[in-house]
mmCIF file of C-alpha atoms and ligand atoms in Angstrom:
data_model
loop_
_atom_site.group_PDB
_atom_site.id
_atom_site.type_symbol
_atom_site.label_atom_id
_atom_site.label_comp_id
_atom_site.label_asym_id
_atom_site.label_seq_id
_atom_site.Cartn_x
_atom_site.Cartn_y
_atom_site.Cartn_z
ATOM 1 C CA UNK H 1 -7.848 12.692 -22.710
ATOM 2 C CA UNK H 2 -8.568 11.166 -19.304
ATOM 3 C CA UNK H 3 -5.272 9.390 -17.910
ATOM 4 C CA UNK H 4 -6.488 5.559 -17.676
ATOM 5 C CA UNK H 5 -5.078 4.153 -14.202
ATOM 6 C CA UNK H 6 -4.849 0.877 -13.014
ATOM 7 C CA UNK H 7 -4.836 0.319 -9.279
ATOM 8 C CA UNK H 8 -2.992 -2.845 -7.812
ATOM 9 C CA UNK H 9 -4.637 -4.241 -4.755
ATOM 10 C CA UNK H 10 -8.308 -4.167 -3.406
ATOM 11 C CA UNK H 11 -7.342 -3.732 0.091
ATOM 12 C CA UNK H 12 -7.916 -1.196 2.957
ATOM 13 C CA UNK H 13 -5.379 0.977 0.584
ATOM 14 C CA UNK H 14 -6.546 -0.416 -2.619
ATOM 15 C CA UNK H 15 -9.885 0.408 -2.186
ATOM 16 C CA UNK H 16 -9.465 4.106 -0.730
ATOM 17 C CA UNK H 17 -7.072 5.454 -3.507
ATOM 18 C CA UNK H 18 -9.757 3.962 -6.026
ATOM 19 C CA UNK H 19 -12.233 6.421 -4.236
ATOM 20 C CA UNK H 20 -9.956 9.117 -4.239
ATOM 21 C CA UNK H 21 -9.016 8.430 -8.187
ATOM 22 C CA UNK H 22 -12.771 8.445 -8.781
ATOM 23 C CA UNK H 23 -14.076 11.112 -6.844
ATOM 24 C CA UNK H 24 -11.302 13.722 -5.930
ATOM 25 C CA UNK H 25 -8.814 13.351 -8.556
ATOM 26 C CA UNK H 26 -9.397 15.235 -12.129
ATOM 27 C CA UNK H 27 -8.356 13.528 -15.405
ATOM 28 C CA UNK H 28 -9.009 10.267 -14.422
ATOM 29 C CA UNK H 29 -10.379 7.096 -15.949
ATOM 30 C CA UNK H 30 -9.876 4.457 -13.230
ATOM 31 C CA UNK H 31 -10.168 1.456 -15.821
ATOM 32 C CA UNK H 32 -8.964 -1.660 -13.802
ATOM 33 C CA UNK H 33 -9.165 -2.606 -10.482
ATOM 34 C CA UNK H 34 -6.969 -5.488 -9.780
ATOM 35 C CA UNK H 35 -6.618 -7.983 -6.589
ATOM 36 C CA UNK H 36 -5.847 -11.521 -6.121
ATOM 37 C CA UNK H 37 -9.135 -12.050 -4.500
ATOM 38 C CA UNK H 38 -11.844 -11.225 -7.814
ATOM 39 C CA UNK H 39 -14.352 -10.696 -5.569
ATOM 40 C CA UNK H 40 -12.724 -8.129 -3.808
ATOM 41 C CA UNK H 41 -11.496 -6.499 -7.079
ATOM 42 C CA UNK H 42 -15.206 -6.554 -8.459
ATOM 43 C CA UNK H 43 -16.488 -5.214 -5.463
ATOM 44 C CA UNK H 44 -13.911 -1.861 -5.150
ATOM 45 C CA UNK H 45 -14.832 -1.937 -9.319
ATOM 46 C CA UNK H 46 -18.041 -1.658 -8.766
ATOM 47 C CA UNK H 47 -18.534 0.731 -5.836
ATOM 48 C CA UNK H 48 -15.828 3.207 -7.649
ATOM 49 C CA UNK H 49 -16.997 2.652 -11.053
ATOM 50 C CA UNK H 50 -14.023 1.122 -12.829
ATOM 51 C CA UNK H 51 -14.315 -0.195 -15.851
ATOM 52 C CA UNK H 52 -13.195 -4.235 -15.371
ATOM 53 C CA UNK H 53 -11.765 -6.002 -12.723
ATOM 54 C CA UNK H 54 -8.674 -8.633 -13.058
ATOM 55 C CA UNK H 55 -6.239 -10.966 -11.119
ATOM 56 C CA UNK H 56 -3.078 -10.758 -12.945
ATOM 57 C CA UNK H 57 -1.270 -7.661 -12.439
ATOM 58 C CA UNK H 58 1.695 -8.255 -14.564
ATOM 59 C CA UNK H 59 -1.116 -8.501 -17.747
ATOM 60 C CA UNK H 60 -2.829 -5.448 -16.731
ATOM 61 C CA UNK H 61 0.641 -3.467 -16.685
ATOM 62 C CA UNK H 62 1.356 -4.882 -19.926
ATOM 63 C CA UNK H 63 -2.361 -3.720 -21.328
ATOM 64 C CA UNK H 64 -1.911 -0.684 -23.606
ATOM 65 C CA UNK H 65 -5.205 0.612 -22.799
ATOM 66 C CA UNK H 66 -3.626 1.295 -19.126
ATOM 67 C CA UNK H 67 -1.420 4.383 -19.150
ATOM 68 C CA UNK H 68 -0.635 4.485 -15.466
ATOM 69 C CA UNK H 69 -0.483 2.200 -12.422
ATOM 70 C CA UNK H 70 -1.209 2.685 -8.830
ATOM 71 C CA UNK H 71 0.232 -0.149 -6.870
ATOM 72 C CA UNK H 72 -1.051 -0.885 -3.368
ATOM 73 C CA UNK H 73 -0.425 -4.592 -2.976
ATOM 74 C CA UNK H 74 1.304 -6.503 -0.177
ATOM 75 C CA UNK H 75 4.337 -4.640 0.476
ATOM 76 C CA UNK H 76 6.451 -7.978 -0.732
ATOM 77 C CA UNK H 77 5.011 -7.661 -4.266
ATOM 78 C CA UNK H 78 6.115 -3.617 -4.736
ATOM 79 C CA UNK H 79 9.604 -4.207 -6.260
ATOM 80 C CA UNK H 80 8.169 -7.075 -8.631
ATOM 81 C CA UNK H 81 5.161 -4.647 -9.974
ATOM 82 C CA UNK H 82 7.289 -1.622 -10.232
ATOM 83 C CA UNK H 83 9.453 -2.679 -12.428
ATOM 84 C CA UNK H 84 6.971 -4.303 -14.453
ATOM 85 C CA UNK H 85 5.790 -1.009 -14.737
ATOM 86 C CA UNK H 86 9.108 0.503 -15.519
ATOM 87 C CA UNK H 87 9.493 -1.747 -18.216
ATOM 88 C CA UNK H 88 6.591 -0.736 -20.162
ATOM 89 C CA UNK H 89 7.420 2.732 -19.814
ATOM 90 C CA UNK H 90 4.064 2.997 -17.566
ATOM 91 C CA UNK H 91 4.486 5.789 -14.568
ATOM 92 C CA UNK H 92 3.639 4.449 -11.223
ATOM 93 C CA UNK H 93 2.469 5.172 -7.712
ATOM 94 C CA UNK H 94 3.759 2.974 -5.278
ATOM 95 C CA UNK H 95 2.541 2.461 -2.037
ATOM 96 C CA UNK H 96 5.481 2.617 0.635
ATOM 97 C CA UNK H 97 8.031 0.882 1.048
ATOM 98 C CA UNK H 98 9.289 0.727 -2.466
ATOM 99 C CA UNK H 99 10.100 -2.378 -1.252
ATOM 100 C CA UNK H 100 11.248 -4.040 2.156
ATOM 101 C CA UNK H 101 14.298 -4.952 0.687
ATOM 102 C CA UNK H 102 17.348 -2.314 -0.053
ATOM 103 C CA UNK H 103 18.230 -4.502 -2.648
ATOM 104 C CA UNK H 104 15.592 -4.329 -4.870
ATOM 105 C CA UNK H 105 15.749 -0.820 -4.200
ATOM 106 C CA UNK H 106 18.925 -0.924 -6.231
ATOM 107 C CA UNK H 107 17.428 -2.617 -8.656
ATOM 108 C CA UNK H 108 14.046 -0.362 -9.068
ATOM 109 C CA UNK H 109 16.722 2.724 -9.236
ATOM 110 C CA UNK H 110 19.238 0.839 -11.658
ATOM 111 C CA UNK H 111 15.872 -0.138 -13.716
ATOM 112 C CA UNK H 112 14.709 3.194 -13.764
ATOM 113 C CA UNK H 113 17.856 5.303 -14.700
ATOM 114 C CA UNK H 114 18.060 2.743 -18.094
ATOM 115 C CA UNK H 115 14.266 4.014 -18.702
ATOM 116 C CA UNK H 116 16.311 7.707 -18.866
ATOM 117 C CA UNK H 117 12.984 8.800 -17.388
ATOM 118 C CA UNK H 118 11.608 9.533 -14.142
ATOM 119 C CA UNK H 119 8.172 6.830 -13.553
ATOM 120 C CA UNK H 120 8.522 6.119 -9.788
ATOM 121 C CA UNK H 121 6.437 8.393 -7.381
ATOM 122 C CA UNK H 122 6.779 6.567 -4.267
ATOM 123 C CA UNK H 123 3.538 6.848 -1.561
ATOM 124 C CA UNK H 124 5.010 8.862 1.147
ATOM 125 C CA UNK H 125 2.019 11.073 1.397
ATOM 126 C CA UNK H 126 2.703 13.225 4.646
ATOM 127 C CA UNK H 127 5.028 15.108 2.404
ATOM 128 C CA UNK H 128 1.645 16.864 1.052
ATOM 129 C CA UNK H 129 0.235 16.517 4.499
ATOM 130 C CA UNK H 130 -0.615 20.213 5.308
ATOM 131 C CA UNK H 131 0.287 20.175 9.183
ATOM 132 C CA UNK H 132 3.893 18.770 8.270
ATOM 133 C CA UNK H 133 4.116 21.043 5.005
ATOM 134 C CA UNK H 134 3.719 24.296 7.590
ATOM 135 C CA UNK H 135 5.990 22.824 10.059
ATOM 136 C CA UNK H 136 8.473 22.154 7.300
ATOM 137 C CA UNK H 137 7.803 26.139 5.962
ATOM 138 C CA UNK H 138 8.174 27.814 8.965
ATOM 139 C CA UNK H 139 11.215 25.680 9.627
ATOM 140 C CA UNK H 140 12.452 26.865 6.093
ATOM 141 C CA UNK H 141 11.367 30.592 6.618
ATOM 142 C CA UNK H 142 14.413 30.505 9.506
ATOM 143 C CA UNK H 143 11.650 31.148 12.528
ATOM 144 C CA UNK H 144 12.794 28.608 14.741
ATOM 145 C CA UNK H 145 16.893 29.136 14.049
ATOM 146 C CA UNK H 146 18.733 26.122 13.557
ATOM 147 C CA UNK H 147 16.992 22.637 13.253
ATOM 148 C CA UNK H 148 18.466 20.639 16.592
ATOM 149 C CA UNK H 149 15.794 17.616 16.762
ATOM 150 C CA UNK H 150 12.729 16.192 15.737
ATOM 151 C CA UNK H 151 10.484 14.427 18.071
ATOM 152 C CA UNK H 152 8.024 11.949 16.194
ATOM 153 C CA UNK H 153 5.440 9.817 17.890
ATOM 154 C CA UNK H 154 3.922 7.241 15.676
ATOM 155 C CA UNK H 155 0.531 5.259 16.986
ATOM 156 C CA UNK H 156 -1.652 2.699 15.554
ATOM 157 C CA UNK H 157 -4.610 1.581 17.705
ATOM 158 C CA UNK H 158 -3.716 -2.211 16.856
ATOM 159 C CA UNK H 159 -1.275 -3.787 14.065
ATOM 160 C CA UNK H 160 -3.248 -4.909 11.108
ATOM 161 C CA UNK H 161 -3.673 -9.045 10.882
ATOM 162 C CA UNK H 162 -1.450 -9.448 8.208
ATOM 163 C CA UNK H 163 1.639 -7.777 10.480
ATOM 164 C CA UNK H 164 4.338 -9.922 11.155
ATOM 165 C CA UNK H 165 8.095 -10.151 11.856
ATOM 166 C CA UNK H 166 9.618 -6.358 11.894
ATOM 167 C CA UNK H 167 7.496 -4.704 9.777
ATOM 168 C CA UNK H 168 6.971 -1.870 12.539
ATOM 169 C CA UNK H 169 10.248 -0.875 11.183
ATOM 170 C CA UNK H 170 9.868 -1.673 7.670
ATOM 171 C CA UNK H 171 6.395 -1.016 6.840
ATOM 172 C CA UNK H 172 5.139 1.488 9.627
ATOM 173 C CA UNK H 173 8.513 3.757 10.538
ATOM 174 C CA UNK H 174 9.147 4.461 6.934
ATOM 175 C CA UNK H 175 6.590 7.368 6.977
ATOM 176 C CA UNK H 176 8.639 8.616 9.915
ATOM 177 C CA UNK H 177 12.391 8.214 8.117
ATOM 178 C CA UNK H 178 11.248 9.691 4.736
ATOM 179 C CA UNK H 179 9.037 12.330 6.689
ATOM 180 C CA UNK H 180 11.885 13.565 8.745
ATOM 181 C CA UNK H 181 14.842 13.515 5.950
ATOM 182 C CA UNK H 182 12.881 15.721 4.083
ATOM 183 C CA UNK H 183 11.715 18.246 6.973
ATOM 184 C CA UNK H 184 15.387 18.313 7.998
ATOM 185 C CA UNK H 185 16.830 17.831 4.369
ATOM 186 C CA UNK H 186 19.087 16.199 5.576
ATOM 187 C CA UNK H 187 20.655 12.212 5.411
ATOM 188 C CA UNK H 188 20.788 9.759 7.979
ATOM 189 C CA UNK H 189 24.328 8.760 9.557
ATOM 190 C CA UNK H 190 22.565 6.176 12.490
ATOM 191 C CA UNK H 191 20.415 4.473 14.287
ATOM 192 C CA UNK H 192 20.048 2.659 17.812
ATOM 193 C CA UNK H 193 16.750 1.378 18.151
ATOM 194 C CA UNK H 194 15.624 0.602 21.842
ATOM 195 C CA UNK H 195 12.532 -2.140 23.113
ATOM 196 C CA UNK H 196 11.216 -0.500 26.411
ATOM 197 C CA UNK H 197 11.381 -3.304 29.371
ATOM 198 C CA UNK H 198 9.183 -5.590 29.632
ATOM 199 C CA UNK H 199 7.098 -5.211 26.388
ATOM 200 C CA UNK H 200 6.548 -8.784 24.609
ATOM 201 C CA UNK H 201 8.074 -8.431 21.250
ATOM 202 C CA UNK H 202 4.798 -9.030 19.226
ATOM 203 C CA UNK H 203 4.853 -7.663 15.609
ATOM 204 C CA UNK H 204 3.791 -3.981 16.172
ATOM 205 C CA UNK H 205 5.123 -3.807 20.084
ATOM 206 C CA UNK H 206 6.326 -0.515 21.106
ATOM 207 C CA UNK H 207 9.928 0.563 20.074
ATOM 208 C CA UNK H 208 11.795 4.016 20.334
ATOM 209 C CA UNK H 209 14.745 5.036 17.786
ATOM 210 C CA UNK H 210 17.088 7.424 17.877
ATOM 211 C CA UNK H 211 18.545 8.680 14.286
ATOM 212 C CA UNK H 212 21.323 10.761 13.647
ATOM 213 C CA UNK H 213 21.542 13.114 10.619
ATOM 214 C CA UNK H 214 25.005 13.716 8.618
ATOM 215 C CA UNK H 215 24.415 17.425 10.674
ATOM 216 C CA UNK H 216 24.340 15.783 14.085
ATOM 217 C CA UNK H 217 20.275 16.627 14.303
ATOM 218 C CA UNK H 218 18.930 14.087 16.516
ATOM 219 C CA UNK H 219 15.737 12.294 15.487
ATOM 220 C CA UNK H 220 13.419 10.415 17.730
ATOM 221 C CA UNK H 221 11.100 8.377 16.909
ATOM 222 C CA UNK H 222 8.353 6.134 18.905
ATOM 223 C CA UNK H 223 6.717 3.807 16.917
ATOM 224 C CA UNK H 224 3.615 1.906 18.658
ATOM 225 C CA UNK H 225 1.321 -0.150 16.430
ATOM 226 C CA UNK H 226 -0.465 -1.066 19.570
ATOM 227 C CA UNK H 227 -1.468 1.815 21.071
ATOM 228 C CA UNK H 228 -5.086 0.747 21.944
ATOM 229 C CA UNK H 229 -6.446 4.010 22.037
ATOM 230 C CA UNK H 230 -6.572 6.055 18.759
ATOM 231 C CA UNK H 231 -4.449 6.608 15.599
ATOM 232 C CA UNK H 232 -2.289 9.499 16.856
ATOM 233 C CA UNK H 233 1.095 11.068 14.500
ATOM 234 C CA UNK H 234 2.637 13.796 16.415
ATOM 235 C CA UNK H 235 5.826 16.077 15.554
ATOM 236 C CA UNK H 236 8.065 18.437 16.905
ATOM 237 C CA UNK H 237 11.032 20.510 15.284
ATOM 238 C CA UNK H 238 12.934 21.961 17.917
ATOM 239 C CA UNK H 239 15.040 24.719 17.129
ATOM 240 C CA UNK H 240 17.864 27.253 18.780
ATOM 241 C CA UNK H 241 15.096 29.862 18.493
ATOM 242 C CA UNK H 242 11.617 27.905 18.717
ATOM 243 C CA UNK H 243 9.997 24.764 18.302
ATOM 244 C CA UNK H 244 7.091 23.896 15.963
ATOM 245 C CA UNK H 245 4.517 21.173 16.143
ATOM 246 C CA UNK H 246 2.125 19.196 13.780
ATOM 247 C CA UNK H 247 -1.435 19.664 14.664
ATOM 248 C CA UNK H 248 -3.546 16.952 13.339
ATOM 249 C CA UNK H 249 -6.939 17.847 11.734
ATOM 250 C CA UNK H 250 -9.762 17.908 14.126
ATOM 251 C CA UNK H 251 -12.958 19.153 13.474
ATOM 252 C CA UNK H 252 -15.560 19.064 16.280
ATOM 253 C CA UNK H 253 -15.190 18.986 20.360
ATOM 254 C CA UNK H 254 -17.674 17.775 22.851
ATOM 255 C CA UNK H 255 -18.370 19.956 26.099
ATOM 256 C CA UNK H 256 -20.458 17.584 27.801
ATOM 257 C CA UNK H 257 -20.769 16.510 31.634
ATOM 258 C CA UNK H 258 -18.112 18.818 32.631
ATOM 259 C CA UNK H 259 -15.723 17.190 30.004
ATOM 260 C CA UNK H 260 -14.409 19.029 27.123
ATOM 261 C CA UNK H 261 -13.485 15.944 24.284
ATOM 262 C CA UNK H 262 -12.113 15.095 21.062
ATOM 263 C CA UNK H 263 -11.932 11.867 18.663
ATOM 264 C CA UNK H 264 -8.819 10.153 17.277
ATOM 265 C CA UNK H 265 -9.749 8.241 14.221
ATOM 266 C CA UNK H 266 -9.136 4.502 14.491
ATOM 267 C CA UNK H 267 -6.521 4.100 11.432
ATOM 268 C CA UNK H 268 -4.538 6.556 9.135
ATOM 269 C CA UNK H 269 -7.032 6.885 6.542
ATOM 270 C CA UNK H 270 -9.081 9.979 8.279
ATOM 271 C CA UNK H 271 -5.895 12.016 9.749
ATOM 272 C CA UNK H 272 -3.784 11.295 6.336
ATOM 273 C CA UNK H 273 -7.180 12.364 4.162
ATOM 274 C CA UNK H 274 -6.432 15.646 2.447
ATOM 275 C CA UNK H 275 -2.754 14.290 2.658
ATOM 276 C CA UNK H 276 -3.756 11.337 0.020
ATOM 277 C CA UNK H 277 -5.851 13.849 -2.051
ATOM 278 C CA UNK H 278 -2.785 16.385 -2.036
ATOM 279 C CA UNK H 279 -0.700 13.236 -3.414
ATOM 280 C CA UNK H 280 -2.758 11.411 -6.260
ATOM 281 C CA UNK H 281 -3.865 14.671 -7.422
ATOM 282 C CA UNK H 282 -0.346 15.511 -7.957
ATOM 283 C CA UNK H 283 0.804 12.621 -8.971
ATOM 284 C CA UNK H 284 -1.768 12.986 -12.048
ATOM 285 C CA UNK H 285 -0.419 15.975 -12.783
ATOM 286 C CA UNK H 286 3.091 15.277 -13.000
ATOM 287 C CA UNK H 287 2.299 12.727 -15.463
ATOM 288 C CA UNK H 288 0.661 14.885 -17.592
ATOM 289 C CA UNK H 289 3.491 18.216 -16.806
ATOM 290 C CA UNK H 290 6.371 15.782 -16.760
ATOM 291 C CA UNK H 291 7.689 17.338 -13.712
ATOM 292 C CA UNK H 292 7.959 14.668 -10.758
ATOM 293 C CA UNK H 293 6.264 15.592 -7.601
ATOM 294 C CA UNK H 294 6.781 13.884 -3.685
ATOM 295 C CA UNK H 295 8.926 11.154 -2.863
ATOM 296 C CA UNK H 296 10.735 9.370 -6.009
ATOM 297 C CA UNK H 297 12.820 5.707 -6.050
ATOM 298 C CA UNK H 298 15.645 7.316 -4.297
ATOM 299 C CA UNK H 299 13.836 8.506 -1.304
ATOM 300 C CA UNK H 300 12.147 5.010 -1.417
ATOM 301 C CA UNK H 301 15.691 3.403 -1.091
ATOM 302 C CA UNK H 302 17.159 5.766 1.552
ATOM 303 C CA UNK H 303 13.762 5.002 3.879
ATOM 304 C CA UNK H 304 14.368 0.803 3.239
ATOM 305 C CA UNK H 305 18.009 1.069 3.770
ATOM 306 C CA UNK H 306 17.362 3.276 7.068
ATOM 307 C CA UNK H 307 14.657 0.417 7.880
ATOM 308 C CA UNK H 308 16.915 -2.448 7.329
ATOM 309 C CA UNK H 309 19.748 -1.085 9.452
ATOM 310 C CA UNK H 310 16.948 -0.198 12.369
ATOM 311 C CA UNK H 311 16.243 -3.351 12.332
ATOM 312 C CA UNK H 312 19.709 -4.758 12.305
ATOM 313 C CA UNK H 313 20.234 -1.935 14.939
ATOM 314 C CA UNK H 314 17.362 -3.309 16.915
ATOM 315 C CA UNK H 315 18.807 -7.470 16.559
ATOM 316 C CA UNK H 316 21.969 -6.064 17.576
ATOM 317 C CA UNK H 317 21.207 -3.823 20.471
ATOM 318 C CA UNK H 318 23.904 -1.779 18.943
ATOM 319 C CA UNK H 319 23.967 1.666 17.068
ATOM 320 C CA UNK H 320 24.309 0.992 13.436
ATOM 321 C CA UNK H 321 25.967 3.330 11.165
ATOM 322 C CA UNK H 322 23.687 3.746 7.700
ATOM 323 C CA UNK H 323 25.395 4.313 4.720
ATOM 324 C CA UNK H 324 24.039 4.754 1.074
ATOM 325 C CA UNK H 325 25.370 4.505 -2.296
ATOM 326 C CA UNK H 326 26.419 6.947 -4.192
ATOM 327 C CA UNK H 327 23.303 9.219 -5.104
ATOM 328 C CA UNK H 328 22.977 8.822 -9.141
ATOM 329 C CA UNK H 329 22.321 12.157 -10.764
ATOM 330 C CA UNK H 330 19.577 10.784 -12.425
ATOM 331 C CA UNK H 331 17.848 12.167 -9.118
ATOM 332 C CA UNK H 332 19.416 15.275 -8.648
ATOM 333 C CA UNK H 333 17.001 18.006 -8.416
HETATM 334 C C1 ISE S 401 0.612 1.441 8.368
HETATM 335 O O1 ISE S 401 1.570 0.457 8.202
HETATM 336 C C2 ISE S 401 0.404 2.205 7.116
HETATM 337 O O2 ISE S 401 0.566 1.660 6.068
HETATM 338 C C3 ISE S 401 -0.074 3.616 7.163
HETATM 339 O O3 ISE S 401 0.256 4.298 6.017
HETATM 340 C C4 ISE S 401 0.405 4.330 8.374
HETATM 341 O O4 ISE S 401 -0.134 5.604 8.478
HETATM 342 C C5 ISE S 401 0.150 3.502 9.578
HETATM 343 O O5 ISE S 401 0.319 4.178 10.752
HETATM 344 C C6 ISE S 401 1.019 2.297 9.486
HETATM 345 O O6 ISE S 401 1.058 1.573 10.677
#
């Protein structure tokens, strides 16, 4: 039987893993599409063929004839719908962050450990990107010796409308923590997080962090939601032996008027595509195998905790050390 999936929010996100549940995913029903704004929700429903549309999310959790729940409201509302769906036993995709706040981190791990069983997937979808997934295997097949540092460059073209206060660091650099603890396996022990002179400090200006890992690998970061000229994620692993970089998906170049050119898309959605298919499609089946795939609630908290103390970090203009709690062996393995 079809898995029936409800998806949370009719925005730019919304509205794109409704596509992806409809047209790329196998298994699926996509029976409710839910946003605050009907008309929004009716018109995702209708272009995606789900089955209704609704504006209460906590009723459409609740609603037995949903058996799983893709959540890709305002980042505020994650902790709230999560464990709504943890409490009716529902699995559940959520968008990143888990939540902004550590927390209710604590409380979406403490929630789901009294389930006894894992729900949470959490939306970090590079981790089934396949430029980071080679990096991360040649890394692993010992080619490059020793992982020293990892260079990340993070680029928007502009910061969406609806970006305000520090959410460079809690909404945007949480792809970059989560992506580089799990290419280095290994947990943060710092941050310092630096403003370049003379950049106004708009929501989505220009920062550059430096992370260390409990094996004194150094991780930069830059992240620039106001880039102006293209959505552009770049990585490098350096090694003792070699280095090895991301290459992001490109599939045409211009030779015209003695110019040899390529694109950049204008937002995520086109360089992150197969990594979004990669991700609900195994999300679906990890409901159905039992066996959790990507990031869970755990990763979730250690990429919020690393965000709130880069953002204390970046108050502070000091280095801030970043300590977790103990990791529950609820999510070992
Ligand atoms: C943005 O905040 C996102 O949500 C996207 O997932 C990310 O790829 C983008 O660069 C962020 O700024």
């Amino acid at each position: 039987m079809a898995l029936r999936v409800a998806v949370i929010g009719a925005g730019i996100m919304g509205a794109d893993h409704a596509r992806l549940l409809a047209s790329e995913v196998p298994g699926v029903k996509l029976e409710v599409i839910c946003d605050a704004d009907e008309t929004r929700a009716r018109a995702v429903a209708d272009l995606h063929g789900a089955n209704h549309v609704s504006t209460d999310p906590l009723s459409v959790i609740a609603d037995k004839a949903i058996d799983a729940v893709l959540i890709a409201a305002p980042d505020r509302f994650h902790a709230e719908l999560t464990l709504a769906a943890i409490a009716a036993g529902k699995p559940v995709l959520c968008e990143k962050p888990l939540s902004p706040e550590k927390k209710e981190c604590l409380a979406i791990l403490a929630a789901e450990e009294k389930a006894g069983k894992r729900l949470v997937q959490v939306g970090f979808m590079r981790r089934f990107d396949p430029s980071y997934v080679e990096v991360k295997s040649i890394l692993n097949a010992g080619t490059l010796g020793r992982a020293m540092m990892f260079h990340c460059i993070h680029r928007n073209v502009s910061a969406p409308s609806n970006f305000e206060g520090h959410m460079a660091i809690s909404s945007s650099a949480p792809h970059e923590f989560d992506i580089a603890r799990w290419m280095l396996d290994a947990d943060f022990t710092s941050v310092t997080v630096y403003r370049p002179g003379g950049v106004k400090a708009v929501p989505g200006a220009a920062l550059f962090m430096v992370l260390e890992t409990a094996a004194g690998q150094l991780v930069n970061i830059e992240v620039n939601n106001n880039a102006a000229y293209g959505y552009d994620v770049r990585g490098e692993v350096v090694g003792e032996k070699g280095t090895a970089s991301l290459r992001s998906p490109i599939n045409a170049e211009t030779n015209a008027a003695l110019q040899n050119l390529t694109s950049y898309a204008a937002d995520w959605r086109p360089r992150f595509e197969e990594a979004y298919r990669r991700q609900n499609i195994a999300w679906v089946q990890s409901i159905s195998s039992g066996k959790p795939a990507g990031a869970n609630a755990w990763d979730g908290y250690w990429a919020t905790l690393t965000a709130e103390a880069g953002i204390q970090a970046l108050s502070s203009k000091q280095t801030v050390a970043i300590s977790a709690v103990p990791k529950p062996k609820f999510y070992a393995a």
